[in-house]
Coordinates of C-alpha atoms in Angstrom, one line a residue:
Chain T
M1 CA -14.0 16.7 4.0
K2 CA -13.5 15.0 0.8
A3 CA -13.7 11.3 -0.3
D4 CA -10.6 11.9 -2.5
P5 CA -8.1 14.8 -2.4
G6 CA -8.5 15.5 -6.1
L7 CA -4.6 16.3 -6.3
Y8 CA -4.0 14.0 -9.7
D9 CA -5.8 12.2 -12.2
Y10 CA -5.6 8.5 -12.6
W11 CA -2.8 7.6 -14.7
P12 CA -2.0 3.8 -15.1
Y13 CA 1.6 2.9 -15.1
R14 CA 1.6 1.3 -18.7
D15 CA 2.5 2.8 -22.0
R16 CA 3.2 6.4 -20.4
P17 CA 5.5 8.7 -22.3
K18 CA 9.3 7.6 -22.1
V19 CA 11.1 9.2 -19.5
V20 CA 14.9 9.4 -19.9
W21 CA 17.2 10.8 -17.2
P22 CA 20.1 13.0 -18.1
D23 CA 23.0 11.5 -20.0
G24 CA 20.6 8.5 -20.8
K25 CA 20.4 7.1 -17.3
R26 CA 17.3 5.0 -16.5
L27 CA 16.7 5.3 -12.6
A28 CA 17.0 8.6 -10.6
F29 CA 18.3 7.8 -7.2
W30 CA 18.3 10.0 -4.2
V31 CA 18.8 9.8 -0.5
A32 CA 16.5 11.8 1.6
P33 CA 18.0 12.2 5.3
N34 CA 15.4 13.6 7.6
I35 CA 17.2 15.9 9.8
E36 CA 14.7 16.5 12.6
F37 CA 14.3 18.2 15.7
Y38 CA 11.8 17.1 18.0
E39 CA 10.9 19.2 21.0
L40 CA 11.0 17.8 24.6
D41 CA 7.9 19.6 25.7
P42 CA 6.2 20.9 22.5
P43 CA 2.6 22.8 22.9
P44 CA -0.2 20.0 22.5
N45 CA -2.0 19.8 19.1
P46 CA -5.8 19.1 19.7
Q47 CA -5.6 16.0 17.3
R48 CA -2.0 14.6 18.0
K49 CA -0.1 14.0 20.9
A50 CA 3.9 14.3 20.2
W51 CA 4.7 11.8 22.9
T52 CA 3.0 9.2 24.9
K53 CA 4.0 9.9 28.3
P54 CA 4.0 13.0 30.4
T55 CA 6.8 15.2 30.1
P56 CA 9.8 14.3 30.0
D57 CA 9.2 11.3 27.8
V58 CA 13.0 10.6 27.8
M59 CA 13.4 7.4 25.8
P60 CA 11.9 8.7 22.3
Y61 CA 13.2 12.1 22.9
S62 CA 16.6 11.2 23.5
Y63 CA 16.6 8.3 21.0
R64 CA 16.0 11.0 18.1
D65 CA 18.6 13.4 19.7
Y66 CA 21.2 10.8 19.3
G67 CA 20.7 11.2 15.3
N68 CA 21.8 14.7 15.7
R69 CA 24.5 14.0 18.3
V70 CA 26.1 10.7 16.9
G71 CA 24.3 9.2 13.8
H72 CA 24.3 12.2 11.3
W73 CA 28.1 12.4 11.4
R74 CA 28.4 8.7 10.6
M75 CA 25.5 8.8 7.9
M76 CA 27.3 11.7 6.3
E77 CA 30.7 10.0 6.0
L78 CA 28.8 6.8 4.6
L79 CA 27.1 9.1 1.8
D80 CA 30.5 10.8 1.0
R81 CA 31.9 7.4 0.6
F82 CA 29.6 6.9 -2.5
K83 CA 29.6 10.5 -3.6
I84 CA 26.0 10.9 -2.7
R85 CA 24.6 14.2 -1.8
G86 CA 21.8 14.0 0.5
S87 CA 18.4 16.0 0.0
I88 CA 17.8 17.1 3.4
S89 CA 14.1 17.1 4.8
L90 CA 14.7 19.5 7.5
S91 CA 13.0 20.4 10.7
V92 CA 13.9 24.3 10.1
A93 CA 14.3 25.1 13.6
L94 CA 17.5 23.0 13.6
I95 CA 19.3 25.8 11.8
D96 CA 18.9 27.7 15.0
H97 CA 19.6 24.5 17.4
H98 CA 22.4 22.8 15.5
P99 CA 24.3 25.0 13.1
E100 CA 27.2 22.8 12.9
I101 CA 24.8 20.1 11.0
I102 CA 23.8 22.6 8.6
Q103 CA 27.2 23.8 7.8
A104 CA 28.5 20.3 7.2
C105 CA 25.9 20.0 4.7
V106 CA 26.4 23.3 3.1
E107 CA 30.1 22.5 2.5
R108 CA 28.7 19.3 0.7
S109 CA 26.2 21.2 -1.6
W110 CA 23.6 19.0 -0.1
E111 CA 20.1 20.1 -0.9
F112 CA 17.6 21.6 1.6
F113 CA 14.0 21.1 1.6
S114 CA 11.5 21.9 4.5
H115 CA 9.9 19.2 6.7
G116 CA 8.2 22.0 8.7
I117 CA 9.4 23.9 11.7
Y118 CA 9.7 21.1 14.0
N119 CA 8.7 17.6 13.7
T120 CA 6.5 17.9 16.9
R121 CA 4.3 21.0 15.4
Y122 CA 1.7 19.4 13.3
C123 CA -0.4 21.1 10.6
Y124 CA -3.7 19.7 11.6
G125 CA -6.1 22.6 12.6
M126 CA -4.0 25.4 11.2
D127 CA -5.7 27.9 9.4
E128 CA -4.4 29.6 6.0
A129 CA -2.4 32.4 7.6
Q130 CA -0.9 29.8 9.9
E131 CA 0.3 27.3 7.3
R132 CA 1.5 30.3 5.2
A133 CA 3.4 31.5 8.2
I134 CA 5.4 27.8 8.5
I135 CA 5.9 27.8 4.7
E136 CA 7.2 31.7 4.8
D137 CA 9.5 30.8 7.6
A138 CA 11.0 28.0 6.2
I139 CA 11.8 29.7 2.8
E140 CA 13.4 32.8 4.6
T141 CA 15.1 30.6 7.3
V142 CA 16.8 28.4 4.9
Q143 CA 17.7 30.9 2.4
R144 CA 19.3 33.0 5.2
A145 CA 21.3 29.8 6.7
T146 CA 22.4 28.2 3.3
G147 CA 21.7 30.6 0.3
Q148 CA 19.2 27.9 -0.9
R149 CA 15.8 28.6 -1.8
I150 CA 13.7 25.6 -1.1
S151 CA 11.9 23.4 -4.0
G152 CA 10.5 20.7 -2.1
W153 CA 8.2 19.9 0.8
L154 CA 7.7 17.0 3.2
A155 CA 4.8 18.1 5.6
P156 CA 6.0 18.0 9.3
A157 CA 5.2 14.4 10.6
L158 CA 3.3 13.9 7.4
T159 CA 0.5 16.2 8.4
H160 CA -1.3 18.4 6.0
T161 CA -4.5 20.6 5.2
E162 CA -6.6 20.4 2.2
R163 CA -4.7 23.5 1.0
T164 CA -1.1 22.6 1.5
M165 CA -0.2 21.6 -2.2
D166 CA -1.9 25.1 -3.4
L167 CA 0.3 26.9 -0.9
L168 CA 3.5 25.3 -1.7
A169 CA 3.0 26.0 -5.4
E170 CA 2.0 29.5 -4.9
Y171 CA 5.3 30.1 -2.9
G172 CA 7.2 29.0 -5.9
L173 CA 8.2 25.5 -4.7
T174 CA 8.3 22.7 -7.4
Y175 CA 7.6 19.4 -5.7
T176 CA 6.2 17.5 -3.1
C177 CA 7.3 14.3 -1.2
D178 CA 4.0 13.7 0.4
L179 CA 2.2 11.5 -2.0
F180 CA 2.8 8.0 -2.4
H181 CA 0.9 6.9 -5.6
D182 CA 3.6 6.4 -8.1
D183 CA 7.0 5.4 -8.8
Q184 CA 7.6 8.1 -11.6
P185 CA 7.2 11.8 -10.9
T186 CA 3.5 12.9 -11.8
P187 CA 2.0 16.3 -12.2
V188 CA -0.1 17.7 -9.1
K189 CA -3.1 19.5 -9.4
V190 CA -2.7 22.9 -7.5
A191 CA -5.4 25.9 -7.4
G192 CA -3.0 28.3 -8.9
K193 CA -2.1 26.4 -12.0
Q194 CA 1.4 26.6 -11.5
R195 CA 3.7 23.6 -12.6
F196 CA 4.0 21.5 -9.6
C197 CA 4.9 17.8 -9.1
S198 CA 5.1 14.9 -7.0
V199 CA 8.6 13.4 -6.8
P200 CA 8.5 9.8 -5.4
Y201 CA 9.8 9.6 -2.0
S202 CA 9.1 6.4 -0.3
L203 CA 7.5 5.2 2.9
E204 CA 8.1 1.3 1.7
M205 CA 12.1 2.1 1.7
N206 CA 12.0 4.6 4.7
D207 CA 14.2 3.3 7.5
S208 CA 11.6 4.4 9.9
I209 CA 8.9 2.4 8.4
T210 CA 11.1 -0.5 8.2
F211 CA 12.8 -0.3 11.3
N212 CA 10.3 1.3 13.7
V213 CA 6.9 -0.2 12.1
Q214 CA 7.8 -3.4 10.3
N215 CA 10.8 -4.1 12.8
I216 CA 12.9 -5.7 10.2
T217 CA 16.7 -6.6 10.6
P218 CA 19.5 -4.5 9.1
R219 CA 20.3 -7.2 6.4
R220 CA 16.8 -7.6 5.4
Y221 CA 16.7 -4.1 4.9
V222 CA 19.6 -4.5 2.6
D223 CA 17.5 -7.3 0.7
I224 CA 14.5 -5.0 0.3
L225 CA 16.4 -2.0 -1.0
K226 CA 18.1 -4.3 -3.5
A227 CA 14.8 -5.8 -4.6
N228 CA 13.3 -2.4 -5.0
F229 CA 16.3 -1.2 -6.9
D230 CA 16.4 -4.1 -9.2
R231 CA 12.6 -4.0 -10.2
L232 CA 12.5 -0.1 -10.8
Y233 CA 16.2 -0.3 -12.7
K234 CA 14.6 -2.9 -15.0
E235 CA 11.4 -1.0 -15.6
G236 CA 13.5 2.2 -16.0
E237 CA 14.8 0.9 -19.2
E238 CA 11.1 1.5 -20.8
S239 CA 10.5 4.6 -18.8
G240 CA 12.7 6.2 -16.2
T241 CA 11.9 5.6 -12.6
V242 CA 13.1 7.1 -9.4
M243 CA 14.1 5.5 -6.1
C244 CA 14.4 7.4 -2.9
I245 CA 15.8 6.1 0.3
P246 CA 14.5 8.3 3.0
L247 CA 16.7 8.1 6.4
H248 CA 16.7 9.1 9.8
A249 CA 20.2 9.4 11.6
Y250 CA 18.9 8.0 14.7
L251 CA 17.8 4.8 13.1
I252 CA 20.3 4.3 10.2
G253 CA 23.0 5.8 12.2
Q254 CA 23.5 3.0 14.8
P255 CA 26.7 1.1 14.2
Y256 CA 25.0 -2.3 13.8
R257 CA 22.9 -1.0 10.8
L258 CA 25.7 1.2 9.2
E259 CA 27.6 -1.7 7.7
P260 CA 24.6 -3.6 6.2
F261 CA 23.6 -0.6 4.7
A262 CA 26.7 0.4 3.0
E263 CA 26.3 -2.7 1.0
A264 CA 23.2 -1.3 -0.6
L265 CA 24.4 1.9 -1.3
D266 CA 27.4 0.1 -3.0
Y267 CA 25.1 -2.2 -4.8
I268 CA 22.8 0.8 -6.3
T269 CA 25.8 3.1 -7.2
S270 CA 27.6 0.7 -9.2
H271 CA 25.1 0.3 -11.7
D272 CA 25.7 2.5 -14.9
G273 CA 22.3 3.4 -15.6
V274 CA 21.8 5.3 -12.4
W275 CA 21.5 8.8 -12.1
V276 CA 22.6 9.8 -8.4
T277 CA 20.9 13.1 -7.7
T278 CA 18.7 15.2 -5.5
G279 CA 15.0 15.8 -5.4
R280 CA 15.3 19.3 -6.5
E281 CA 17.1 18.0 -9.5
I282 CA 14.6 15.2 -10.4
A283 CA 11.7 17.8 -10.2
R284 CA 13.5 20.5 -12.2
Y285 CA 14.4 18.1 -14.9
W286 CA 10.9 16.4 -15.3
L287 CA 9.1 19.8 -15.2
D288 CA 11.3 21.0 -17.8
N289 CA 11.4 17.9 -20.1
Y290 CA 8.2 15.7 -19.1
Y291 CA 5.6 17.8 -17.5
D292 CA 4.0 18.8 -20.7
K293 CA 4.2 15.2 -22.2
A294 CA 2.7 13.8 -19.0
A295 CA 0.0 16.3 -18.9
A296 CA -1.1 15.5 -22.6
D297 CA -1.0 11.9 -22.0
I298 CA -3.2 11.9 -18.9
A299 CA -5.6 14.2 -20.7
A300 CA -5.6 11.9 -23.8
R301 CA -6.3 9.0 -21.6
A302 CA -9.3 10.7 -19.8
T303 CA -11.3 11.0 -23.1
Chain F
M1 CA -25.9 -13.1 42.6
A2 CA -26.2 -15.7 39.9
L3 CA -26.9 -15.9 36.3
D4 CA -30.5 -16.1 34.8
P5 CA -31.0 -19.9 34.5
S6 CA -31.5 -19.5 30.9
Y7 CA -27.7 -19.0 30.7
L8 CA -27.3 -22.8 31.2
R9 CA -30.0 -23.8 28.6
Y10 CA -28.6 -24.9 25.3
D11 CA -31.3 -24.9 22.4
M12 CA -29.0 -25.3 20.1
R13 CA -26.9 -28.5 21.7
R14 CA -27.1 -30.9 19.0
Y15 CA -25.3 -33.1 16.4
G16 CA -23.7 -30.8 13.5
M17 CA -23.7 -27.0 13.7
D18 CA -25.4 -24.4 16.2
H19 CA -27.3 -22.9 13.1
D20 CA -28.7 -24.0 9.7
R21 CA -26.6 -22.2 7.2
Y22 CA -24.7 -25.1 6.2
T23 CA -24.1 -29.2 7.0
W24 CA -21.4 -30.3 9.2
S25 CA -19.1 -32.2 7.0
P26 CA -15.5 -33.1 7.9
L27 CA -13.1 -32.6 4.9
P28 CA -11.9 -36.4 4.8
T29 CA -15.6 -37.8 4.6
R30 CA -16.5 -36.2 1.4
P31 CA -16.6 -37.5 -2.1
N32 CA -14.0 -36.6 -4.2
V33 CA -13.9 -33.9 -6.8
V34 CA -11.7 -33.9 -9.6
W35 CA -9.9 -31.2 -11.9
P36 CA -9.8 -31.1 -15.6
G37 CA -6.8 -33.0 -16.8
G38 CA -6.1 -34.9 -13.7
A39 CA -4.7 -31.5 -12.1
K40 CA -4.1 -32.0 -8.3
V41 CA -4.3 -28.4 -7.3
A42 CA -6.5 -25.8 -8.8
L43 CA -4.7 -22.2 -8.4
W44 CA -7.4 -19.5 -7.9
I45 CA -5.9 -16.2 -7.6
S46 CA -7.9 -13.3 -6.3
V47 CA -6.5 -9.5 -6.7
H48 CA -8.7 -7.3 -4.7
L49 CA -9.4 -3.5 -6.1
E50 CA -10.3 -1.4 -3.5
F51 CA -11.2 2.2 -2.7
F52 CA -10.3 3.8 0.6
P53 CA -12.1 7.0 1.0
L54 CA -9.9 9.7 2.5
N55 CA -13.0 10.7 4.8
P56 CA -14.1 7.4 6.1
A57 CA -17.1 7.5 8.3
G58 CA -15.8 4.1 9.9
T59 CA -19.5 3.1 10.6
P60 CA -19.9 1.0 12.5
F61 CA -16.2 0.0 12.5
K62 CA -13.3 0.5 10.4
L63 CA -12.2 -2.2 7.6
P64 CA -8.6 -3.3 7.4
G65 CA -6.5 -0.8 5.2
G66 CA -8.5 2.1 5.9
M67 CA -7.2 5.7 7.1
V68 CA -5.0 5.8 10.1
T69 CA -4.1 9.6 10.8
P70 CA -6.4 12.7 11.3
Y71 CA -7.8 13.9 8.0
P72 CA -6.2 14.2 5.3
D73 CA -4.5 11.2 5.7
L74 CA -2.7 11.6 2.3
R75 CA 0.0 9.0 3.4
H76 CA -2.3 6.2 3.5
F77 CA -4.8 7.2 0.9
T78 CA -2.1 7.6 -1.7
L79 CA -0.3 4.4 -0.9
R80 CA -3.6 2.6 -1.3
E81 CA -4.1 4.5 -4.8
Y82 CA -0.7 3.3 -5.8
G83 CA -1.9 -0.3 -6.0
N84 CA -4.8 0.6 -8.5
R85 CA -2.6 2.9 -10.8
V86 CA 1.2 1.1 -10.6
G87 CA 1.0 -2.1 -8.7
V88 CA -1.9 -3.5 -10.3
Q89 CA 0.0 -2.9 -13.9
R90 CA 2.8 -5.0 -12.6
L91 CA 0.5 -7.9 -11.7
L92 CA -1.3 -7.5 -15.1
R93 CA 1.9 -7.8 -16.8
L94 CA 3.0 -10.8 -14.5
F95 CA -0.2 -12.6 -15.3
E96 CA 0.1 -11.9 -19.0
R97 CA 3.6 -13.2 -19.4
L98 CA 2.4 -16.6 -17.3
Q99 CA -0.8 -16.6 -19.2
L100 CA -2.7 -16.6 -15.6
R101 CA -6.3 -15.8 -15.2
A102 CA -7.6 -14.3 -12.0
S103 CA -10.6 -13.2 -10.0
F104 CA -10.9 -9.3 -9.2
P105 CA -13.0 -8.6 -6.1
T106 CA -13.7 -4.8 -7.1
N107 CA -15.4 -2.4 -5.3
A108 CA -18.1 -0.4 -7.2
A109 CA -16.2 2.9 -6.3
V110 CA -13.0 1.6 -8.3
A111 CA -15.4 0.7 -11.3
R112 CA -17.0 4.1 -11.2
R113 CA -13.8 6.2 -10.6
I114 CA -11.5 4.2 -12.8
P115 CA -13.7 2.4 -15.6
S116 CA -10.4 2.0 -17.8
L117 CA -8.9 -0.2 -15.3
L118 CA -11.8 -2.7 -15.7
R119 CA -11.4 -2.5 -19.5
D120 CA -7.4 -3.4 -18.8
L121 CA -8.8 -6.5 -17.0
G122 CA -9.4 -8.1 -20.4
G123 CA -10.5 -12.0 -19.6
H124 CA -10.1 -11.8 -15.8
E125 CA -13.1 -12.5 -13.8
L126 CA -14.9 -9.5 -11.9
V127 CA -16.2 -10.3 -8.6
G128 CA -18.5 -8.1 -6.4
H129 CA -16.8 -6.5 -3.6
G130 CA -19.5 -4.0 -2.2
R131 CA -19.4 -0.3 -2.6
D132 CA -16.0 0.9 -1.1
M133 CA -13.9 -0.1 2.0
D134 CA -16.0 2.1 4.0
H135 CA -19.5 0.4 3.8
P136 CA -19.2 -2.7 5.6
H137 CA -22.2 -5.1 5.8
Y138 CA -22.8 -5.8 9.5
G139 CA -25.3 -7.5 11.8
G140 CA -28.3 -5.3 12.6
M141 CA -27.8 -3.3 9.3
E142 CA -31.1 -1.9 7.9
E143 CA -32.3 -4.4 5.1
A144 CA -33.2 -1.8 2.6
A145 CA -29.9 -0.2 2.9
E146 CA -28.0 -3.4 2.5
R147 CA -30.2 -4.5 -0.5
A148 CA -29.4 -1.2 -2.3
L149 CA -25.7 -1.3 -1.5
I150 CA -25.4 -5.0 -3.1
A151 CA -27.9 -4.2 -5.9
D152 CA -25.7 -1.0 -6.8
S153 CA -22.4 -2.7 -6.5
L154 CA -23.1 -5.4 -8.6
A155 CA -25.2 -3.4 -11.2
T156 CA -22.1 -1.1 -11.5
L157 CA -19.7 -3.8 -12.1
R158 CA -22.0 -5.4 -14.6
D159 CA -22.6 -2.2 -16.5
V160 CA -19.0 -1.1 -16.7
S161 CA -17.5 -4.3 -17.6
G162 CA -20.3 -6.4 -19.7
Q163 CA -19.6 -9.3 -17.5
A164 CA -22.4 -11.3 -15.5
V165 CA -20.5 -11.0 -12.3
D166 CA -22.0 -13.7 -10.1
G167 CA -19.2 -14.0 -7.3
W168 CA -19.1 -11.9 -4.4
I169 CA -16.6 -11.0 -1.4
S170 CA -17.7 -8.8 1.1
P171 CA -15.8 -6.0 2.3
G172 CA -13.6 -7.2 5.0
K173 CA -15.8 -10.2 4.8
S174 CA -18.1 -8.7 7.1
E175 CA -22.0 -9.8 6.7
S176 CA -25.3 -9.1 8.1
Q177 CA -27.7 -11.9 9.1
R178 CA -29.4 -11.7 5.8
T179 CA -26.3 -11.0 3.2
P180 CA -26.3 -14.4 1.9
E181 CA -30.2 -14.0 1.1
L182 CA -29.6 -10.7 -0.5
L183 CA -26.7 -11.7 -2.5
V184 CA -28.8 -14.7 -4.0
E185 CA -32.0 -12.2 -4.7
N186 CA -29.3 -10.3 -6.8
G187 CA -28.0 -13.0 -8.9
V188 CA -24.9 -14.2 -7.1
R189 CA -24.1 -17.9 -7.4
W190 CA -20.9 -18.1 -5.0
F191 CA -19.2 -16.1 -2.2
G192 CA -16.3 -16.2 -0.4
D193 CA -16.6 -14.6 3.1
W194 CA -16.8 -18.0 5.5
I195 CA -13.2 -19.0 6.0
N196 CA -14.1 -22.5 7.3
D197 CA -13.1 -24.6 4.6
D198 CA -10.6 -25.4 1.9
M199 CA -13.2 -26.6 -0.6
P200 CA -16.6 -25.3 -1.8
Y201 CA -19.4 -26.2 0.1
Q202 CA -23.3 -25.6 -0.2
F203 CA -24.7 -22.6 1.7
V204 CA -28.3 -22.6 2.7
T205 CA -30.3 -19.4 2.2
A206 CA -34.0 -18.6 2.3
N207 CA -33.7 -17.6 -1.4
G208 CA -32.1 -20.7 -2.7
S209 CA -28.6 -22.3 -3.5
L210 CA -25.3 -20.2 -3.0
V211 CA -21.9 -21.9 -2.9
A212 CA -19.3 -21.0 -0.3
M213 CA -15.9 -20.8 -2.0
P214 CA -12.6 -21.1 0.1
H215 CA -11.4 -17.6 -0.9
S216 CA -8.2 -17.3 1.6
S217 CA -7.7 -14.7 4.2
E218 CA -4.8 -16.8 5.3
L219 CA -2.5 -16.9 2.4
S220 CA -3.0 -13.3 1.9
D221 CA -0.2 -10.7 1.0
R222 CA -1.9 -8.3 3.4
Q223 CA -2.1 -10.6 6.4
I224 CA 1.4 -12.2 5.8
L225 CA 3.4 -9.0 4.9
I226 CA 1.6 -6.2 6.6
D227 CA -0.1 -7.8 9.5
Y228 CA 2.5 -10.5 10.2
R229 CA 5.5 -8.6 8.8
H230 CA 6.8 -11.7 7.3
A231 CA 9.5 -11.2 4.7
E232 CA 8.8 -11.2 1.0
S233 CA 11.0 -14.7 0.5
E234 CA 8.7 -16.3 3.6
F235 CA 5.7 -15.3 1.9
A236 CA 6.8 -17.0 -1.3
D237 CA 7.9 -19.9 0.8
Q238 CA 4.4 -20.1 2.4
I239 CA 2.8 -20.3 -1.2
L240 CA 5.1 -23.2 -1.8
D241 CA 4.6 -25.1 1.3
Q242 CA 0.9 -24.7 0.8
H243 CA 0.7 -26.0 -2.9
A244 CA 3.2 -28.8 -1.8
F245 CA 1.0 -30.3 1.0
L246 CA -2.2 -29.7 -1.1
A247 CA -0.7 -31.4 -4.0
R248 CA 0.4 -34.4 -1.5
E249 CA -3.0 -34.6 0.0
A250 CA -4.6 -34.7 -3.6
A251 CA -2.2 -37.4 -4.3
A252 CA -3.0 -39.2 -1.4
T253 CA -7.0 -39.1 -1.5
G254 CA -7.5 -39.0 -5.3
G255 CA -9.5 -35.7 -5.0
G256 CA -8.5 -32.4 -6.4
R257 CA -7.6 -29.6 -3.8
I258 CA -7.4 -25.8 -4.1
L259 CA -4.9 -23.5 -3.8
A260 CA -6.7 -20.1 -3.1
L261 CA -4.1 -17.1 -3.0
T262 CA -5.3 -13.3 -2.2
L263 CA -3.6 -10.4 -3.4
H264 CA -3.7 -6.6 -3.2
P265 CA -1.8 -4.6 -5.6
W266 CA -1.0 -2.0 -3.1
V267 CA 0.8 -4.6 -1.0
I268 CA 2.2 -7.1 -3.5
G269 CA 2.5 -4.6 -6.3
Q270 CA 5.4 -2.8 -4.8
P271 CA 8.9 -2.9 -6.6
H272 CA 10.6 -5.0 -3.9
R273 CA 7.6 -7.4 -3.5
I274 CA 6.6 -8.3 -6.7
G275 CA 9.6 -10.6 -7.6
A276 CA 8.9 -13.0 -4.6
L277 CA 5.4 -13.4 -6.0
E278 CA 6.9 -14.1 -9.6
R279 CA 9.2 -16.8 -8.4
A280 CA 6.3 -18.7 -6.4
L281 CA 3.9 -18.4 -9.1
E282 CA 6.5 -19.7 -11.7
T283 CA 7.2 -23.0 -9.8
V284 CA 3.4 -23.6 -8.7
L285 CA 2.3 -23.3 -12.5
G286 CA 4.3 -26.2 -13.5
S287 CA 1.6 -28.5 -12.1
A288 CA -1.4 -26.5 -11.1
W289 CA -4.7 -25.8 -13.0
N290 CA -5.1 -22.0 -13.0
V291 CA -8.9 -21.1 -12.7
T292 CA -11.1 -18.5 -11.7
G293 CA -13.5 -18.3 -9.0
G294 CA -16.6 -18.6 -11.1
E295 CA -15.3 -21.3 -13.2
L296 CA -13.9 -23.4 -10.2
C297 CA -17.5 -23.0 -8.9
R298 CA -19.2 -24.5 -12.0
V299 CA -16.8 -27.3 -12.0
W300 CA -17.4 -28.4 -8.5
E301 CA -21.2 -27.7 -8.7
A302 CA -21.6 -30.0 -12.0
Q303 CA -19.8 -33.0 -9.9
Q304 CA -22.3 -32.5 -7.0
K305 CA -25.0 -32.9 -9.3
L306 CA -23.6 -36.0 -10.7
S307 CA -23.0 -37.6 -7.5
G308 CA -26.3 -36.6 -6.2
G309 CA -24.6 -34.2 -3.4

């Protein structure tokens, strides 16, 4: 076990090479709905239990199922209203369970990236072959169902191994959502030397952290989103920033939360300097235009 | 079955404290201290630079902010790192604009890992803060091990920064029975682990004088925003209320008071939080005397000597 994962070098958020997003935009805004499937009775992982009560743990299981049956459809309609294409953090097995959701998202040209097979199957304790198997499953299953080859990864239930990033890069993925060290994309060091980056996803703006952990009110969620946006938008004038809103339909899709939330989307998308985009497009643009500059700047500062 | 009779013996039952570390001293009975320019409130900001290892031993206990999930907890590790690369830069920029100086309790591991960050601190004050957030000092700790931990932590900060570094906050404010002695032995003049006062006071050690400074665990972004889950605007209100009360008390007594504010870049340095701090500091600054811990300690000490206290 290591004290430091060694995935990136120190790079202070100051005087970095200037990032400008397409068409002169200064903030890349993306929304990442987590479309998840939790199993009612998953096999146990030695390091983490899926549910706290004996099977069936009805309340938390059905709470999440609400997202797929009800919340998703409302959330999707809301994103349509603001012309936002979601970047889906997908429990890949949901393709088999709920193809109607997949079809609706394909029709909207939303991006699909992998969030593991189920959100109740954790990576703790996997050997390399097992971790390769879930990555290959994700690539093949998503490609077959959507025609898209996945570019991004958010580890199932944020569970990793020491080799996760190396494997993702080896399979040709371009970005990870699992690192929370920055407000801009940064290079991620991988064994195979591929160009691989971190695209800021956010736990701070994540509805699951704000509602389930911080227990905040829907209207305070709007305040937080606006404050986060205001600061990143201002700083984006100096060098382009990224703001992500990760969502879970079982949380944001509750009727009493959706209306306040619409206000935040309206506020953000009404600013001229906002590039409303997807995770894959941010990674692609940044890798093509800024990866080399970032790497050179980091190397220069290290000397 | 009864308890042993010794259970009803009270050896330290006496006037004052049940130990000899410091003198019992109710705040209203103390001589006044005054701040330069007649300021009512001294604004002392502490910004903690911490390193939380991905593979904590947690021996003999975990400190607040450490890893949460099974290894590798990239989620919490990288969020703490966010503070040292992004959040702290937001704070430094704010301090520069408002011309504020702060104290930076800094783990030696941060100094070793990111010496350039210490250089970015310029005229701010570095304060000893142990090795990292997985090396607490604790009762029963082996003396030689603690001595080495303190000596090494201070030497690292002094070497990297060139500053004298004579202040100390223990990681998690956890101490062994002999931490104060070992601090004095290593050239520490003030420390901020005991949260029992709003003003400095004299702490007794076998090795001589040590000043206990009122570093705050109460008016702390981590406690209020993370532990208590209060809103950012509430945090700002609490800073302003603290200031208003202390200013009134100073006016009423004629003696200066201290607004100690404790910040963690991984908490307050987030884009949605920094604005609340900015608004609070802009207001407080209108009347407060901004000072670092070391300077505040010296101003207080000088007046103790004059008054013979």
